[in-house]
Amino acid sequence: MEEANNQSKKWEQEEISNEMNNWELTEEESVDWRGRPSNPKHGGTRAALFVLGLQAFEIMGIAAVGNNLITYVINEMHFPLSKAANIVTNFVGTIFIFGLLGGYLSDAFLGSFWTMLIFGFVELSGFILLSVQAHLPQLKPPECNPLIDQSSCEEAKGFKATFFFMALYLVALGSGCVKPNMIAHGADQFSQSHPKQSKRLSSYFNAAYFAFSMGELIALTLLVWVQTHSGMDVGFGVSAAAMTIGLISLVSGTMFFRNKRPRRSLFTPIAQFTCSSWNLRDECSWNFLVEPSTIRTIREFSFYCLFTLVIQAFII
């Protein structure tokens, strides 16, 4: 009886050892926050919840600023309507442009976790500076009512305008670099090699969209109401508080995250393809007249050259 129990324990230990070996083979590219290989304790639903916390509170803060920004620019900074509209659209567009930078830094150098952490604090600093400017009269033009007489209102210039744009684009830089990494980092917590975790991955995407929608809903109702009734300084301060809670959620999950090692950037194969296409351009040139009877041949030849260039570019 005792020998049977010992044999059973031995089989269990071998099974656990095999599971750990399989994990190391499939997850060798995943590390913890110190750069050490991850283990089965890392990742999963628990780790993804911390990312969802950041996502909900980050969108809450940025949406509250973006949706009421034109009111602040006109009423407080006294920019004319056309210029105020350009400021808001440029701000939103810059967020998406910086998304490319965030993805590049994550893939090539920092990884998604450190990119979110660093630029999350950049975004938070922008919220704080906006709140400080909205609160201090010294950082704003003299008060007036632009709806009654726009010509009597002094537009923000010099240091006041510089302070405003610096704060605004710190928010854009931080938000742009954080956004493309939140969904990716949350999805990295689920291993495709484990059936249970792979099934939970689709549920995570549903939860991520729910977190995004709830953050947007609260921003467009509660936070906008706070900005309208308590002032923009309080509204920007609430956005800063929301971002702080999101960063606390991210930092709280540090010990549980599975992090992918940075690899080469997506722009690398694109650059290789461009260089290879330029170097091989003579191989895909032809010197004959284009006649109706040869259109099909030229089309087939051009597709053949394009296919050849693509294959050679990605083999490099």
XYZ file of C-alpha atoms in Angstrom:
316
model
C 0.000 0.000 0.000
C 2.808 2.363 0.919
C 4.658 1.531 -2.294
C 1.520 2.347 -4.308
C 1.223 5.727 -2.584
C 4.875 6.489 -3.262
C 4.460 5.513 -6.900
C 1.365 7.743 -7.171
C 3.238 10.700 -5.682
C 6.115 10.070 -8.076
C 3.745 10.143 -11.055
C 2.206 13.376 -9.801
C 5.633 14.977 -9.459
C 6.573 13.854 -12.965
C 3.307 15.260 -14.322
C 3.933 18.619 -12.627
C 7.515 18.606 -13.919
C 6.343 17.899 -17.464
C 3.779 20.677 -17.207
C 6.465 23.117 -16.076
C 8.738 22.030 -18.925
C 5.956 22.484 -21.453
C 5.257 25.909 -20.003
C 8.898 26.896 -20.329
C 8.972 25.731 -23.936
C 5.826 27.593 -24.919
C 6.337 30.673 -22.757
C 10.099 31.112 -23.000
C 9.636 34.589 -24.435
C 7.503 35.765 -21.494
C 9.202 37.333 -18.494
C 8.213 38.986 -15.247
C 8.853 42.631 -14.422
C 12.464 41.874 -13.491
C 13.183 40.143 -16.788
C 13.164 36.629 -15.345
C 11.278 33.821 -17.156
C 7.611 33.761 -16.216
C 5.912 30.785 -14.584
C 2.312 29.513 -14.336
C 1.627 31.945 -11.489
C 1.967 34.864 -13.887
C -0.775 35.981 -16.240
C -4.370 34.840 -16.373
C -7.603 36.627 -15.535
C -6.263 38.089 -12.301
C -3.453 39.895 -14.111
C -5.755 41.078 -16.902
C -8.087 42.747 -14.388
C -5.343 45.196 -13.424
C -4.981 46.200 -17.079
C -8.741 46.667 -17.357
C -8.576 49.037 -14.400
C -6.050 51.204 -16.206
C -8.097 51.124 -19.395
C -11.331 52.205 -17.711
C -9.828 55.080 -15.732
C -7.534 56.275 -18.528
C -10.389 56.635 -21.008
C -12.418 58.271 -18.260
C -9.806 60.979 -17.802
C -8.964 61.632 -21.446
C -12.591 61.599 -22.632
C -13.610 64.158 -20.021
C -10.851 66.493 -21.199
C -11.437 65.982 -24.910
C -15.193 66.429 -24.879
C -15.159 69.715 -22.954
C -11.857 71.061 -24.243
C -13.328 73.451 -26.802
C -15.377 75.128 -24.058
C -12.229 75.726 -22.019
C -10.260 76.976 -25.018
C -12.943 79.536 -25.935
C -14.168 80.672 -22.510
C -10.919 80.548 -20.537
C -8.107 80.919 -23.078
C -10.174 83.240 -25.331
C -9.148 81.701 -28.634
C -11.524 82.452 -31.524
C -13.900 79.682 -32.556
C -12.022 78.670 -35.711
C -8.702 78.486 -33.888
C -10.275 76.648 -30.961
C -11.705 74.026 -33.316
C -8.258 73.523 -34.861
C -6.703 73.134 -31.416
C -9.163 70.395 -30.470
C -8.876 68.484 -33.758
C -5.075 68.743 -33.686
C -5.095 67.437 -30.122
C -7.202 64.406 -31.037
C -5.174 63.728 -34.182
C -1.910 63.956 -32.265
C -3.101 61.259 -29.869
C -3.504 58.834 -32.769
C -0.167 59.835 -34.300
C 1.609 59.202 -31.006
C -0.040 55.773 -31.001
C 2.497 54.794 -33.676
C 5.304 55.950 -31.396
C 3.896 53.968 -28.484
C 3.665 50.807 -30.554
C 7.183 51.278 -31.903
C 8.733 51.824 -28.467
C 6.856 48.854 -27.062
C 7.843 46.446 -29.839
C 11.445 47.531 -30.229
C 12.678 48.722 -26.830
C 10.470 48.888 -23.736
C 7.713 46.297 -23.909
C 4.059 47.101 -23.325
C 4.193 47.248 -19.510
C 7.028 49.750 -19.217
C 5.636 51.826 -22.084
C 2.287 52.124 -20.303
C 3.912 52.904 -16.973
C 6.271 55.601 -18.276
C 3.815 57.368 -20.539
C 0.999 56.956 -18.045
C 2.923 59.294 -15.755
C 3.509 61.631 -18.709
C -0.247 61.794 -19.268
C -0.844 62.334 -15.555
C 1.602 65.254 -15.510
C -0.335 66.851 -18.374
C -3.619 66.564 -16.467
C -2.028 68.132 -13.397
C -0.605 71.054 -15.388
C -3.977 71.686 -17.035
C -5.626 71.723 -13.618
C -3.000 74.125 -12.265
C -3.453 76.506 -15.178
C -7.244 76.411 -14.931
C -6.994 77.234 -11.211
C -4.412 80.041 -11.232
C -5.500 83.382 -12.752
C -1.847 84.259 -13.422
C -1.679 81.531 -16.077
C -4.809 82.646 -17.941
C -5.880 85.799 -19.797
C -8.076 88.308 -17.925
C -11.663 87.198 -17.508
C -14.254 88.343 -20.028
C -17.320 87.042 -21.840
C -16.407 86.074 -25.421
C -20.067 85.451 -26.252
C -20.887 89.138 -25.749
C -17.841 90.838 -27.245
C -15.024 88.694 -28.621
C -12.906 91.729 -29.534
C -12.658 92.826 -25.902
C -11.198 89.476 -24.816
C -7.440 89.065 -24.704
C -6.252 85.877 -26.369
C -3.744 83.724 -24.491
C -0.241 84.431 -25.761
C 3.368 84.055 -24.742
C 4.050 82.037 -21.624
C 0.353 81.401 -20.946
C -0.209 79.853 -24.358
C 3.060 77.915 -24.136
C 2.091 76.504 -20.746
C -1.321 75.476 -22.076
C 0.003 73.728 -25.183
C 2.778 72.018 -23.221
C 0.238 70.574 -20.783
C -2.180 69.635 -23.555
C 0.386 67.803 -25.648
C 1.833 66.016 -22.649
C -1.641 64.527 -22.297
C -1.670 63.686 -26.010
C 1.791 62.099 -25.857
C 0.964 60.014 -22.810
C -2.465 58.898 -23.974
C -1.251 58.113 -27.485
C 1.552 55.877 -26.244
C -0.584 54.160 -23.602
C -3.638 53.322 -25.718
C -2.150 50.825 -28.221
C -0.511 48.838 -25.430
C -3.434 48.313 -23.057
C -5.361 45.769 -25.119
C -2.159 44.044 -26.240
C -0.772 43.742 -22.719
C -4.052 42.383 -21.410
C -4.179 39.786 -24.184
C -0.589 38.757 -23.409
C -1.786 37.515 -20.021
C -3.586 34.601 -21.697
C -1.534 31.761 -23.131
C -2.687 30.172 -26.372
C -1.073 26.886 -25.323
C -3.390 26.490 -22.326
C -6.978 25.588 -23.272
C -8.565 27.339 -20.280
C -6.707 30.596 -20.835
C -7.253 30.571 -24.595
C -11.014 30.290 -24.000
C -10.901 33.223 -21.600
C -9.160 35.418 -24.162
C -12.383 36.172 -26.037
C -14.058 36.998 -22.725
C -11.230 39.401 -21.988
C -11.862 41.348 -25.192
C -15.521 41.645 -24.235
C -14.517 42.891 -20.794
C -12.045 45.346 -22.338
C -14.752 46.864 -24.517
C -17.064 47.026 -21.505
C -14.377 48.836 -19.475
C -13.849 51.270 -22.338
C -17.589 51.941 -22.639
C -18.095 52.418 -18.902
C -15.167 54.818 -18.687
C -16.536 56.809 -21.620
C -20.037 56.825 -20.122
C -18.862 58.152 -16.761
C -16.681 60.758 -18.479
C -19.522 62.061 -20.650
C -21.979 62.263 -17.769
C -20.468 62.655 -14.320
C -17.123 64.265 -15.151
C -18.563 66.690 -17.693
C -21.187 67.669 -15.104
C -18.397 68.307 -12.585
C -16.540 70.477 -15.099
C -19.678 72.476 -15.860
C -20.791 73.081 -12.269
C -17.507 73.116 -10.326
C -15.120 74.633 -12.850
C -12.570 73.313 -15.285
C -9.837 73.260 -12.653
C -11.825 70.729 -10.622
C -12.718 68.851 -13.807
C -9.080 68.540 -14.869
C -8.227 67.552 -11.315
C -10.792 64.746 -11.430
C -9.242 63.551 -14.701
C -5.855 63.536 -12.968
C -7.357 61.557 -10.079
C -8.858 59.033 -12.509
C -5.498 58.590 -14.221
C -3.827 58.156 -10.835
C -6.229 55.350 -9.946
C -5.526 53.724 -13.302
C -1.779 53.831 -12.696
C -2.254 52.407 -9.204
C -4.175 49.542 -10.794
C -1.350 48.942 -13.273
C 1.389 49.058 -10.637
C -0.619 46.749 -8.365
C -0.487 44.048 -11.014
C 3.266 44.250 -11.541
C 3.965 41.005 -9.683
C 1.364 39.085 -11.707
C 2.042 40.228 -15.273
C 3.525 38.146 -18.043
C 5.549 40.503 -20.239
C 6.646 39.851 -23.792
C 10.253 40.658 -24.567
C 10.738 43.542 -27.005
C 11.423 42.393 -30.539
C 12.217 44.187 -33.731
C 9.829 46.908 -34.753
C 7.092 46.473 -37.334
C 8.822 49.191 -39.352
C 11.896 46.983 -39.843
C 10.395 44.597 -42.446
C 8.716 47.578 -44.129
C 12.090 49.304 -44.460
C 13.647 46.062 -45.680
C 10.940 45.702 -48.303
C 11.462 49.290 -49.486
C 15.238 48.901 -49.746
C 14.951 45.527 -51.453
C 12.419 46.884 -53.931
C 14.735 49.764 -54.790
C 17.762 47.506 -55.208
C 15.830 45.074 -57.419
C 13.995 47.703 -59.445
C 15.981 46.906 -62.610
C 14.872 43.281 -62.522
C 11.233 44.334 -62.833
C 11.598 46.810 -65.671
C 10.742 46.209 -69.288
C 11.274 48.128 -72.484
C 8.547 47.345 -74.948
C 5.510 49.184 -76.228
C 2.200 48.754 -74.468
C -0.293 47.426 -76.971
C -3.804 46.142 -76.292
C -2.709 42.594 -77.040
C 0.047 42.736 -74.386
C -1.896 44.282 -71.496
C -2.567 40.921 -69.903
C 1.082 39.903 -70.170
C 2.276 43.135 -68.559
C -0.212 42.745 -65.735
C 0.893 39.189 -65.052
C 4.538 40.213 -65.198
C 4.007 43.091 -62.754
C 2.219 40.833 -60.269
C 5.050 38.331 -60.564
C 7.639 41.023 -59.832
C 5.678 42.338 -56.854
C 5.317 38.843 -55.399
C 9.044 38.192 -55.872
C 10.016 41.446 -54.165
C 7.763 40.765 -51.181
C 9.163 37.267 -50.680
C 12.763 38.427 -50.977
C 12.199 41.391 -48.655
C 10.862 39.263 -45.810
C 13.506 36.571 -46.232
C 16.285 39.113 -45.617
